[in-house]
PDB file of C-alpha atoms in Angstrom:
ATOM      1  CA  UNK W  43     -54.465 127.855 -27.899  1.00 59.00           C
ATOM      2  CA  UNK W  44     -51.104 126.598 -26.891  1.00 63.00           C
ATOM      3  CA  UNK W  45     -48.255 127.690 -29.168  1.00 68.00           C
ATOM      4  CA  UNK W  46     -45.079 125.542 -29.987  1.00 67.00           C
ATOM      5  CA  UNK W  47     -42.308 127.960 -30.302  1.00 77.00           C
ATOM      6  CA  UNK W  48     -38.169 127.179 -29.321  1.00 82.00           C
ATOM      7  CA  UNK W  49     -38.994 127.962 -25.508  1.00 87.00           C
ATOM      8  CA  UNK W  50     -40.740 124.598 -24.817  1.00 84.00           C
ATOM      9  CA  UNK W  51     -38.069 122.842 -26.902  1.00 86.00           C
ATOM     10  CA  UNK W  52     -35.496 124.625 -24.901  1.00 92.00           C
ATOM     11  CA  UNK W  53     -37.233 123.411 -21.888  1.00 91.00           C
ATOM     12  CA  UNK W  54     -37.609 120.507 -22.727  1.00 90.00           C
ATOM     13  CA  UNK W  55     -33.772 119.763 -23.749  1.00 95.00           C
ATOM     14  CA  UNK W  56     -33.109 121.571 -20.410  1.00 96.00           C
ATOM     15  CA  UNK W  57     -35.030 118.996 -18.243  1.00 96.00           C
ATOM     16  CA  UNK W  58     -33.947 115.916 -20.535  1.00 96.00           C
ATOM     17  CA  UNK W  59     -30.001 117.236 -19.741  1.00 97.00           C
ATOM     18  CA  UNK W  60     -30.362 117.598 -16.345  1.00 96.00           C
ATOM     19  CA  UNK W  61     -32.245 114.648 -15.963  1.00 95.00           C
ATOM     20  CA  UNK W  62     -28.921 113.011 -17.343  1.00 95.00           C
ATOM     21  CA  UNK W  63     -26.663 114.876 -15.316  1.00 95.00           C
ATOM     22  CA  UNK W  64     -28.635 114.307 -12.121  1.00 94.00           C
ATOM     23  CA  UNK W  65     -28.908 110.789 -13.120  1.00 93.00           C
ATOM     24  CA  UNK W  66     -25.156 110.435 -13.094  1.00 93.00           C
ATOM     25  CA  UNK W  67     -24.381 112.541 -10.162  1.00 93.00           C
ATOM     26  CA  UNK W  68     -27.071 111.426  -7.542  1.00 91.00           C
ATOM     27  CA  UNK W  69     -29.294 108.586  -8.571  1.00 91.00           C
ATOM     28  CA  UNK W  70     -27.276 106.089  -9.662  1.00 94.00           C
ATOM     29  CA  UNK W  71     -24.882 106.954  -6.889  1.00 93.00           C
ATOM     30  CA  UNK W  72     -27.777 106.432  -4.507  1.00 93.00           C
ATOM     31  CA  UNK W  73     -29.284 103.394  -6.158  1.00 93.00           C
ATOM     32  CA  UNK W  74     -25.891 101.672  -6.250  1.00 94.00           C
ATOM     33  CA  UNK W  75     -25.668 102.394  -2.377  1.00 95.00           C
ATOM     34  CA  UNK W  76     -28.686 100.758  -1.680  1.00 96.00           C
ATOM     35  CA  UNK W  77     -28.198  97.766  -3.641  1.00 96.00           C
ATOM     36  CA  UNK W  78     -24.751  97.085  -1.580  1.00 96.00           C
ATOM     37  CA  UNK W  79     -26.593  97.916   1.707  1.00 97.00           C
ATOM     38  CA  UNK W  80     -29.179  95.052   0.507  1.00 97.00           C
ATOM     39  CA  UNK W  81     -26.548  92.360  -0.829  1.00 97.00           C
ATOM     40  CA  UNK W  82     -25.116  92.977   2.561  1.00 96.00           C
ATOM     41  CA  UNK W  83     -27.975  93.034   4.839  1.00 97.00           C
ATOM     42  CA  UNK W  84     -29.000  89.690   2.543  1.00 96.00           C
ATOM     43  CA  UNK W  85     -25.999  88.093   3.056  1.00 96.00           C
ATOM     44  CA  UNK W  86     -25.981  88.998   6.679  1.00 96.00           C
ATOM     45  CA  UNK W  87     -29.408  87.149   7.043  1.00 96.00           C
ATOM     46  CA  UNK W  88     -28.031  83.965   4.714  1.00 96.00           C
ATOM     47  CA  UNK W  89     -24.789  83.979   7.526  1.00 96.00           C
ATOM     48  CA  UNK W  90     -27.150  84.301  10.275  1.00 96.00           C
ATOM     49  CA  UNK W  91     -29.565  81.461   8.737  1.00 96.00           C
ATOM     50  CA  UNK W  92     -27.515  78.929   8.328  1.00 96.00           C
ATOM     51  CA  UNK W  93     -25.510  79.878  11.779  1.00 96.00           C
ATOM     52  CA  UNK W  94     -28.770  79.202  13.176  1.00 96.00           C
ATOM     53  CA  UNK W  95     -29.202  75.980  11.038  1.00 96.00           C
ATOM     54  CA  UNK W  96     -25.620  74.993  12.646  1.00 96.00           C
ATOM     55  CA  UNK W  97     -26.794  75.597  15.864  1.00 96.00           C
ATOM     56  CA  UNK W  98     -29.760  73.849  15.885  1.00 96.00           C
ATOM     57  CA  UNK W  99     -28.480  70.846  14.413  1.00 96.00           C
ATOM     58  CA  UNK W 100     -25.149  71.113  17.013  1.00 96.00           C
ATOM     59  CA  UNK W 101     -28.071  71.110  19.497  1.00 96.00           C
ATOM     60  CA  UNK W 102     -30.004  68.610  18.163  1.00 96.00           C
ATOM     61  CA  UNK W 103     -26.623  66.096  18.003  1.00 96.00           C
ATOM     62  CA  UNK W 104     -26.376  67.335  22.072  1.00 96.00           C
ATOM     63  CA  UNK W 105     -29.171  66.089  22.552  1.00 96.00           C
ATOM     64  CA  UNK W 106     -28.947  62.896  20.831  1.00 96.00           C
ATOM     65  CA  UNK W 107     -25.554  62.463  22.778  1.00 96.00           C
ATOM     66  CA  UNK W 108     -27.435  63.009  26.059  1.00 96.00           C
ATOM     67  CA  UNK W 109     -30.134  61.133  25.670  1.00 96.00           C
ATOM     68  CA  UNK W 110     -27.962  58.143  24.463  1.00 96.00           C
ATOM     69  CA  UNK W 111     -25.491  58.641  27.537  1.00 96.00           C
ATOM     70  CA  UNK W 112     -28.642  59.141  30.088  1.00 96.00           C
ATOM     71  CA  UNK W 113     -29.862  55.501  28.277  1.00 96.00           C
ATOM     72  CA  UNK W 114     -26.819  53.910  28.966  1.00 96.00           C
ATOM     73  CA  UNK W 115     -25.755  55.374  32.285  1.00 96.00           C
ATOM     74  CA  UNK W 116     -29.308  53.353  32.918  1.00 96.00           C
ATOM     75  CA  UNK W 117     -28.382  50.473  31.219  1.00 96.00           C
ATOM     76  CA  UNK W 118     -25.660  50.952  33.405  1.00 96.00           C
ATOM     77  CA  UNK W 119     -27.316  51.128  36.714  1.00 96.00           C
ATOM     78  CA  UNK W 120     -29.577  48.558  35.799  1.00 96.00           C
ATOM     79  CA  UNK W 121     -27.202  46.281  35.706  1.00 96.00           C
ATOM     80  CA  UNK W 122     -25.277  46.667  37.902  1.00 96.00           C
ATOM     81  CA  UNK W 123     -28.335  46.901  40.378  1.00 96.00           C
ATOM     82  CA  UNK W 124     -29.668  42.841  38.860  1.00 96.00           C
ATOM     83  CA  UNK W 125     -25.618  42.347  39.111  1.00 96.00           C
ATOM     84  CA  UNK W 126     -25.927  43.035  43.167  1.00 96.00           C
ATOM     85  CA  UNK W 127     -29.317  41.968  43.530  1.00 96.00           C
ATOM     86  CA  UNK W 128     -28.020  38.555  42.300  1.00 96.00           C
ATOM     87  CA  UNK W 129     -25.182  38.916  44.580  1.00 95.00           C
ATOM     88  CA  UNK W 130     -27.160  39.498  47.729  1.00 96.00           C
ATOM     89  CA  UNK W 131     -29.653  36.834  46.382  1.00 96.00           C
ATOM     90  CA  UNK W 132     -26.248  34.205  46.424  1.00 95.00           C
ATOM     91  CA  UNK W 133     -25.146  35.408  49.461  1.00 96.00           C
ATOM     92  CA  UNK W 134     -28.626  34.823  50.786  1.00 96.00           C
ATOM     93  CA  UNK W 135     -28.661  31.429  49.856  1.00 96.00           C
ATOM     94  CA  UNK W 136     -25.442  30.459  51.131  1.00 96.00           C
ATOM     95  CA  UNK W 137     -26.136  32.115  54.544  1.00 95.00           C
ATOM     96  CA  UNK W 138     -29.409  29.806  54.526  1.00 96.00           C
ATOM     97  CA  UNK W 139     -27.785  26.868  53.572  1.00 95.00           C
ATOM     98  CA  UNK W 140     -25.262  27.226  56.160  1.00 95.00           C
ATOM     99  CA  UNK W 141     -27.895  27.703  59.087  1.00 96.00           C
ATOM    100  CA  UNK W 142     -29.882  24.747  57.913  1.00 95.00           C
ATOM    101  CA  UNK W 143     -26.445  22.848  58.273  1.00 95.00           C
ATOM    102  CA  UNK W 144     -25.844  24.050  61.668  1.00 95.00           C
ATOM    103  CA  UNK W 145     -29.652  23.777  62.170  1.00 95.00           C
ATOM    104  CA  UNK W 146     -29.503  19.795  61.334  1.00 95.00           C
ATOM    105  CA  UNK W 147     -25.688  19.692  62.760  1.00 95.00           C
ATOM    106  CA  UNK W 148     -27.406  20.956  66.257  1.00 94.00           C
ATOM    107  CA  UNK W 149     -29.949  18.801  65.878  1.00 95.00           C
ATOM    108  CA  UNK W 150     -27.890  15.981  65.675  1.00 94.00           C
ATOM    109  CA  UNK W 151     -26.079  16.483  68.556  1.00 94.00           C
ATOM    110  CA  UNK W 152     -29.113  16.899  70.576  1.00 94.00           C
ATOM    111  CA  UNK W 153     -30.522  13.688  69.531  1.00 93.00           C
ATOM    112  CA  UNK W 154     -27.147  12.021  70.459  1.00 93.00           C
ATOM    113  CA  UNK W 155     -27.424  13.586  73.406  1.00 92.00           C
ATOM    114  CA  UNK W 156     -30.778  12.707  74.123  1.00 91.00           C
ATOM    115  CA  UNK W 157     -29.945   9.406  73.304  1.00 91.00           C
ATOM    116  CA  UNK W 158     -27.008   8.861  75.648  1.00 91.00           C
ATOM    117  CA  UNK W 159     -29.118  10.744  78.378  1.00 90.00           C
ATOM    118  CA  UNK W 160     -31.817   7.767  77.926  1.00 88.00           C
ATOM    119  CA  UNK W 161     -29.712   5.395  77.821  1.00 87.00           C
ATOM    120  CA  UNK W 162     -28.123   6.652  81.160  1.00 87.00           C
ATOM    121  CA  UNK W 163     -31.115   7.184  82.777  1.00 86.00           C
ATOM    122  CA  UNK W 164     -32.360   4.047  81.910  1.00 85.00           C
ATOM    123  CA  UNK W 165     -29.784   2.193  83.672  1.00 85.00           C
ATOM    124  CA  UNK W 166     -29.724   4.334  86.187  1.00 85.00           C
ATOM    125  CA  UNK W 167     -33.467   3.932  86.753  1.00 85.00           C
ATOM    126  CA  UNK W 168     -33.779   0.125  86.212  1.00 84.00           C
ATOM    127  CA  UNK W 169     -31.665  -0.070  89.576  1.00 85.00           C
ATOM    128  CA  UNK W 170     -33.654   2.650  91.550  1.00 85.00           C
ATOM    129  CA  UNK W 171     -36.925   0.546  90.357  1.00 85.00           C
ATOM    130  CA  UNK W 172     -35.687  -2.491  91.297  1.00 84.00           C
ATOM    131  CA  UNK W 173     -34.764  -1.056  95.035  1.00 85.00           C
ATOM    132  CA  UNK W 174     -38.195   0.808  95.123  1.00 86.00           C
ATOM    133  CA  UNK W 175     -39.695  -2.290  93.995  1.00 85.00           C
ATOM    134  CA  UNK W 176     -37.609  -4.661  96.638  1.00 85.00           C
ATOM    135  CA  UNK W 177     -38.185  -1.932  99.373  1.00 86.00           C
ATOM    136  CA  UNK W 178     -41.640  -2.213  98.589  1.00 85.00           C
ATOM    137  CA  UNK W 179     -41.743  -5.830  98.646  1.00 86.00           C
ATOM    138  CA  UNK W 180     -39.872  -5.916 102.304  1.00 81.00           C
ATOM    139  CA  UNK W 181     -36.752  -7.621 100.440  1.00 69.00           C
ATOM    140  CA  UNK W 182     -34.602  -4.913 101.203  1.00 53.00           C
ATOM    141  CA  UNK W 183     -31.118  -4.702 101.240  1.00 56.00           C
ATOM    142  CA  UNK W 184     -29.229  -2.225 102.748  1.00 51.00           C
ATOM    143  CA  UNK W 185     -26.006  -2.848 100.602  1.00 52.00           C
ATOM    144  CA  UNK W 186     -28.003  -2.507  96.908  1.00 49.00           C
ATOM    145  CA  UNK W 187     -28.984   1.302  98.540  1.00 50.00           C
ATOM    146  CA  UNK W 188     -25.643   2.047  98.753  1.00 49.00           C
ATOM    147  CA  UNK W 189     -24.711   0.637  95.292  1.00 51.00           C
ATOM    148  CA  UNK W 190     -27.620   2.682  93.843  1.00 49.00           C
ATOM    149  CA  UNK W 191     -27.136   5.781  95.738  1.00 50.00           C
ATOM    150  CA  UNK W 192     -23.004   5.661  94.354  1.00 45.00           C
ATOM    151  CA  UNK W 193     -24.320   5.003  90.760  1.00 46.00           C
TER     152      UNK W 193
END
């Protein structure tokens, strides 16, 4: 059987004092090492967290920015394209307008024209008709040919 005697007690108190002492010297030493590495390496990840959280929200405002400057650089554009299209649409208008005037202004003046031609011609050729007519009749007169043949 196992005997009990002052050896094991001695032991014991041995272990339990340099438990204690090793306690003091190198685990809490250690342990308290460790626990700064992890506040820091947890407070690095909280820094780089809400850095990212920054980021993504600076990126996200970016993007609102552009999209709301690409919308109104073609707000932009589209209006200023109806703006010329209007423009050239005017200008089209007036052009037209002003050929139909010169159209009907040109017309005009040829029907005057026409008009005084007629009448010219018509007096003209009620004298050739009536020297045709005489000639052909055997009333002629020398002295109407000359008249007509002046006129």
């Amino acid at each position: 059987m196992v005997e009990f005697d002052a050896t094991i007690l001695i032991q014991a108190i041995n272990f339990l004092v340099l438990l204690a002492i090793l306690n003091q010297i190198f685990f809490k030493p250690i342990l308290r090492i460790q626990s700064e590495r992890q506040e820091a390496v947890d407070g690095a990840r909280k820094s780089a967290e809400s850095r990212m959280q920054e980021l993504k929200s600076m990126r996200e405002g970016y993007h609102q920015k552009l999209d709301a400057a690409r919308q109104e650089a073609f707000e932009l554009v589209s209006s200023q394209v109806a703006a010329a299209t209007q423009a050239r649409e005017a200008e089209l208008r007036n052009v037209n307008a002003e050929m139909e005037a010169r159209m009907n202004e040109a017309k005009e003046e040829l029907a005057g024209q026409e008009a005084g031609l007629r009448s010219s011609l018509e007096k003209e050729v009620n004298p050739l008709a009536e020297l045709i007519l005489a000639q052909l009749l055997g009333l002629s007169e020398p002295e109407s040919k000359q008249e007509v043949s002046v006129g």
